[in-house]
PDB file of C-alpha atoms in Angstrom:
ATOM      1  CA  MET A   1      -0.066  -0.347   0.077  1.00 58.00           C
ATOM      2  CA  ALA A   2       1.247   3.293  -0.807  1.00 66.00           C
ATOM      3  CA  GLU A   3       1.752   6.222   2.287  1.00 69.00           C
ATOM      4  CA  THR A   4      -0.010   9.466   1.520  1.00 69.00           C
ATOM      5  CA  VAL A   5       2.890  11.957   2.421  1.00 68.00           C
ATOM      6  CA  THR A   6       0.695  15.912   3.269  1.00 69.00           C
ATOM      7  CA  LYS A   7       2.932  18.627   2.737  1.00 70.00           C
ATOM      8  CA  THR A   8       2.453  22.097   4.404  1.00 74.00           C
ATOM      9  CA  VAL A   9       3.806  24.924   3.226  1.00 70.00           C
ATOM     10  CA  ALA A  10       4.290  28.568   4.355  1.00 75.00           C
ATOM     11  CA  LEU A  11       3.020  31.009   1.988  1.00 72.00           C
ATOM     12  CA  PRO A  12       4.966  34.232   1.183  1.00 74.00           C
ATOM     13  CA  ASN A  13       3.141  37.349   1.799  1.00 75.00           C
ATOM     14  CA  TRP A  14       4.302  38.947  -1.393  1.00 77.00           C
ATOM     15  CA  LYS A  15       1.671  36.624  -3.472  1.00 83.00           C
ATOM     16  CA  ASN A  16      -1.296  38.300  -1.984  1.00 86.00           C
ATOM     17  CA  LYS A  17      -2.249  41.128  -3.943  1.00 90.00           C
ATOM     18  CA  PHE A  18      -4.488  44.140  -2.456  1.00 92.00           C
ATOM     19  CA  LEU A  19      -6.080  46.091  -5.267  1.00 95.00           C
ATOM     20  CA  ILE A  20      -8.606  48.945  -5.814  1.00 96.00           C
ATOM     21  CA  GLU A  21     -11.175  49.793  -8.183  1.00 96.00           C
ATOM     22  CA  ILE A  22     -10.590  52.822 -11.122  1.00 95.00           C
ATOM     23  CA  GLU A  23     -12.568  55.152 -12.691  1.00 92.00           C
ATOM     24  CA  ASP A  24     -13.150  52.523 -15.969  1.00 95.00           C
ATOM     25  CA  GLY A  25     -14.319  49.554 -13.450  1.00 94.00           C
ATOM     26  CA  SER A  26     -11.154  47.526 -13.508  1.00 96.00           C
ATOM     27  CA  PHE A  27      -9.528  46.274 -10.313  1.00 96.00           C
ATOM     28  CA  VAL A  28      -5.509  47.440 -10.404  1.00 97.00           C
ATOM     29  CA  PRO A  29      -2.988  47.021  -7.673  1.00 95.00           C
ATOM     30  CA  ILE A  30      -1.539  50.284  -5.863  1.00 95.00           C
ATOM     31  CA  ALA A  31       2.013  50.748  -6.614  1.00 94.00           C
ATOM     32  CA  GLY A  32       4.495  51.434  -3.637  1.00 93.00           C
ATOM     33  CA  MET A  33       2.645  49.122  -1.343  1.00 92.00           C
ATOM     34  CA  THR A  34       5.603  48.591   1.057  1.00 89.00           C
ATOM     35  CA  GLY A  35       3.747  47.125   3.739  1.00 85.00           C
ATOM     36  CA  ILE A  36      -0.040  45.430   4.475  1.00 89.00           C
ATOM     37  CA  LYS A  37      -1.805  44.173   7.778  1.00 91.00           C
ATOM     38  CA  MET A  38      -5.271  42.843   6.932  1.00 90.00           C
ATOM     39  CA  THR A  39      -7.293  42.498  10.700  1.00 91.00           C
ATOM     40  CA  MET A  40     -10.537  40.347  11.193  1.00 90.00           C
ATOM     41  CA  SER A  41     -11.987  41.409  14.495  1.00 91.00           C
ATOM     42  CA  LYS A  42     -14.968  39.893  15.895  1.00 91.00           C
ATOM     43  CA  ASN A  43     -17.107  41.683  18.561  1.00 92.00           C
ATOM     44  CA  ILE A  44     -17.918  38.334  21.578  1.00 92.00           C
ATOM     45  CA  GLU A  45     -20.429  38.891  23.868  1.00 93.00           C
ATOM     46  CA  SER A  46     -20.218  37.117  27.358  1.00 93.00           C
ATOM     47  CA  TYR A  47     -23.564  36.058  28.962  1.00 91.00           C
ATOM     48  CA  PHE A  48     -23.430  33.755  32.204  1.00 91.00           C
ATOM     49  CA  ASP A  49     -26.450  31.607  32.025  1.00 86.00           C
ATOM     50  CA  LEU A  50     -28.130  30.776  35.737  1.00 87.00           C
ATOM     51  CA  ASN A  51     -27.957  26.850  34.329  1.00 87.00           C
ATOM     52  CA  ASN A  52     -24.278  26.945  33.037  1.00 86.00           C
ATOM     53  CA  ASN A  53     -22.735  26.496  36.911  1.00 88.00           C
ATOM     54  CA  GLY A  54     -21.115  29.827  36.967  1.00 86.00           C
ATOM     55  CA  TRP A  55     -19.684  29.410  33.632  1.00 91.00           C
ATOM     56  CA  ALA A  56     -19.740  32.104  30.556  1.00 92.00           C
ATOM     57  CA  SER A  57     -21.303  31.424  27.475  1.00 91.00           C
ATOM     58  CA  LYS A  58     -20.400  33.358  24.251  1.00 91.00           C
ATOM     59  CA  GLY A  59     -21.869  34.822  21.128  1.00 91.00           C
ATOM     60  CA  VAL A  60     -20.784  36.269  18.604  1.00 90.00           C
ATOM     61  CA  VAL A  61     -22.440  39.625  17.499  1.00 91.00           C
ATOM     62  CA  SER A  62     -20.425  41.241  14.922  1.00 93.00           C
ATOM     63  CA  GLY A  63     -17.461  41.536  13.162  1.00 92.00           C
ATOM     64  CA  GLU A  64     -15.187  44.245  10.686  1.00 92.00           C
ATOM     65  CA  PHE A  65     -12.689  43.751   8.334  1.00 93.00           C
ATOM     66  CA  ASN A  66      -9.656  46.472   8.277  1.00 94.00           C
ATOM     67  CA  VAL A  67      -6.672  46.767   6.295  1.00 94.00           C
ATOM     68  CA  SER A  68      -3.668  49.155   7.585  1.00 94.00           C
ATOM     69  CA  ALA A  69      -0.866  49.476   4.768  1.00 93.00           C
ATOM     70  CA  SER A  70       1.975  51.607   4.175  1.00 93.00           C
ATOM     71  CA  ILE A  71       2.573  53.531   0.436  1.00 93.00           C
ATOM     72  CA  LYS A  72       4.957  55.500  -0.824  1.00 93.00           C
ATOM     73  CA  ARG A  73       3.596  58.227  -3.224  1.00 90.00           C
ATOM     74  CA  ILE A  74       3.925  57.278  -6.895  1.00 92.00           C
ATOM     75  CA  LEU A  75       2.916  59.986  -9.478  1.00 92.00           C
ATOM     76  CA  GLY A  76       0.868  58.677 -12.365  1.00 94.00           C
ATOM     77  CA  ASP A  77       0.122  54.972 -11.010  1.00 95.00           C
ATOM     78  CA  PRO A  78      -3.708  54.531 -11.377  1.00 96.00           C
ATOM     79  CA  GLY A  79      -4.314  52.650  -8.102  1.00 95.00           C
ATOM     80  CA  ASN A  80      -2.107  55.233  -5.860  1.00 94.00           C
ATOM     81  CA  GLU A  81      -3.590  58.222  -7.470  1.00 93.00           C
ATOM     82  CA  GLU A  82      -7.048  56.392  -6.405  1.00 93.00           C
ATOM     83  CA  VAL A  83      -5.905  56.220  -2.493  1.00 94.00           C
ATOM     84  CA  PHE A  84      -4.270  59.636  -3.069  1.00 92.00           C
ATOM     85  CA  SER A  85      -7.559  61.087  -4.313  1.00 90.00           C
ATOM     86  CA  THR A  86      -9.341  60.306  -1.071  1.00 90.00           C
ATOM     87  CA  LEU A  87      -6.889  62.421   1.152  1.00 86.00           C
ATOM     88  CA  LEU A  88      -9.183  65.648   1.560  1.00 84.00           C
ATOM     89  CA  TYR A  89     -12.424  63.991   1.925  1.00 83.00           C
ATOM     90  CA  LEU A  90     -14.003  63.488   5.146  1.00 85.00           C
ATOM     91  CA  ASP A  91     -17.523  62.285   3.426  1.00 83.00           C
ATOM     92  CA  PRO A  92     -18.247  58.593   2.507  1.00 83.00           C
ATOM     93  CA  GLU A  93     -18.958  59.270  -0.953  1.00 86.00           C
ATOM     94  CA  HIS A  94     -15.286  60.839  -1.661  1.00 88.00           C
ATOM     95  CA  MET A  95     -13.867  57.917   0.310  1.00 91.00           C
ATOM     96  CA  ALA A  96     -15.624  54.895  -0.437  1.00 94.00           C
ATOM     97  CA  LYS A  97     -13.882  52.619  -2.892  1.00 95.00           C
ATOM     98  CA  ASN A  98     -14.022  49.040  -3.833  1.00 96.00           C
ATOM     99  CA  CYS A  99     -10.968  47.270  -2.906  1.00 96.00           C
ATOM    100  CA  ARG A 100     -10.485  43.508  -3.052  1.00 95.00           C
ATOM    101  CA  VAL A 101      -7.721  41.129  -1.534  1.00 92.00           C
ATOM    102  CA  GLU A 102      -6.889  38.051  -4.114  1.00 92.00           C
ATOM    103  CA  PHE A 103      -4.865  35.576  -1.965  1.00 89.00           C
ATOM    104  CA  SER A 104      -2.143  32.962  -3.626  1.00 87.00           C
ATOM    105  CA  THR A 105      -4.600  30.469  -2.379  1.00 88.00           C
ATOM    106  CA  GLY A 106      -7.540  31.593  -5.546  1.00 90.00           C
ATOM    107  CA  LYS A 107      -9.561  33.034  -3.156  1.00 92.00           C
ATOM    108  CA  ILE A 108     -10.880  36.297  -3.421  1.00 93.00           C
ATOM    109  CA  LEU A 109     -12.381  39.096  -0.435  1.00 93.00           C
ATOM    110  CA  GLN A 110     -14.111  41.970  -1.778  1.00 95.00           C
ATOM    111  CA  GLY A 111     -15.817  44.910  -0.268  1.00 96.00           C
ATOM    112  CA  THR A 112     -16.324  48.689   0.083  1.00 96.00           C
ATOM    113  CA  PHE A 113     -13.834  50.378   1.858  1.00 96.00           C
ATOM    114  CA  LEU A 114     -13.629  53.594   3.346  1.00 95.00           C
ATOM    115  CA  ILE A 115     -10.352  55.005   3.109  1.00 95.00           C
ATOM    116  CA  SER A 116      -8.659  57.333   5.255  1.00 93.00           C
ATOM    117  CA  VAL A 117      -4.879  58.413   4.739  1.00 92.00           C
ATOM    118  CA  ASN A 118      -3.904  59.346   7.944  1.00 88.00           C
ATOM    119  CA  ASP A 119      -0.119  60.058   7.617  1.00 82.00           C
ATOM    120  CA  PHE A 120       1.243  61.841   4.492  1.00 79.00           C
ATOM    121  CA  LEU A 121       5.124  63.177   3.612  1.00 73.00           C
ATOM    122  CA  GLY A 122       7.456  61.990   6.499  1.00 68.00           C
ATOM    123  CA  ASP A 123      11.228  62.323   6.827  1.00 69.00           C
ATOM    124  CA  THR A 124      12.538  65.038   4.731  1.00 70.00           C
ATOM    125  CA  ALA A 125      15.749  62.329   3.838  1.00 67.00           C
ATOM    126  CA  ALA A 126      12.657  59.664   2.759  1.00 72.00           C
ATOM    127  CA  LEU A 127      10.595  58.833  -0.286  1.00 82.00           C
ATOM    128  CA  GLU A 128       6.677  60.196   0.512  1.00 83.00           C
ATOM    129  CA  THR A 129       4.761  57.786   2.416  1.00 87.00           C
ATOM    130  CA  MET A 130       1.572  57.185   3.024  1.00 89.00           C
ATOM    131  CA  GLU A 131      -0.030  55.352   5.796  1.00 92.00           C
ATOM    132  CA  VAL A 132      -3.478  54.056   5.138  1.00 95.00           C
ATOM    133  CA  GLU A 133      -6.454  52.671   6.508  1.00 95.00           C
ATOM    134  CA  PHE A 134      -9.184  51.019   4.779  1.00 95.00           C
ATOM    135  CA  HIS A 135     -11.854  49.896   6.286  1.00 95.00           C
ATOM    136  CA  CYS A 136     -14.669  47.557   4.899  1.00 95.00           C
ATOM    137  CA  ASN A 137     -17.964  48.930   4.971  1.00 95.00           C
ATOM    138  CA  GLY A 138     -20.144  46.098   5.739  1.00 93.00           C
ATOM    139  CA  GLU A 139     -19.771  42.845   5.069  1.00 93.00           C
ATOM    140  CA  PRO A 140     -17.105  41.981   2.736  1.00 94.00           C
ATOM    141  CA  THR A 141     -18.053  39.047  -0.027  1.00 94.00           C
ATOM    142  CA  LEU A 142     -15.826  35.857  -0.257  1.00 93.00           C
ATOM    143  CA  ILE A 143     -15.152  34.685  -3.714  1.00 92.00           C
ATOM    144  CA  GLU A 144     -13.677  30.818  -4.003  1.00 85.00           C
ATOM    145  CA  GLU A 145     -12.236  30.956  -7.269  1.00 68.00           C
ATOM    146  CA  THR A 146     -10.733  33.545  -9.531  1.00 54.00           C
ATOM    147  CA  GLY A 147     -11.564  31.957 -12.924  1.00 55.00           C
ATOM    148  CA  GLU A 148      -8.325  32.263 -13.986  1.00 48.00           C
TER     149      GLU A 148
END
């Protein structure tokens, strides 16, 4: 009988892609993105049922998906310009952009994000950098296959 060997593989982060929708409806990468951190938070509520011998029970009541990124300012890049275009606005109409994460496994997580450029410029001896928060506005959609 042949022996089955299961291999485990660590996936490099650079194979994951974060894309933003531009004016023509296509999704493009954001040039100059040097760091990215994705956070999926769940709000868990505790309650103490009298029939549970004093132990807490838990329930998930809500969740949120956010992306933090460090992006070098690249003039003329469509994705970079789309992020930069939100800098001066405080209203969701101008801050909301469709974005997607294309994972190296082929799955896609997509949603509408409110973009907040928090820090801009930086050290005079460095390249211009934007510290950006992408806040998913509502539930993201998981697409199982890219179809490619």
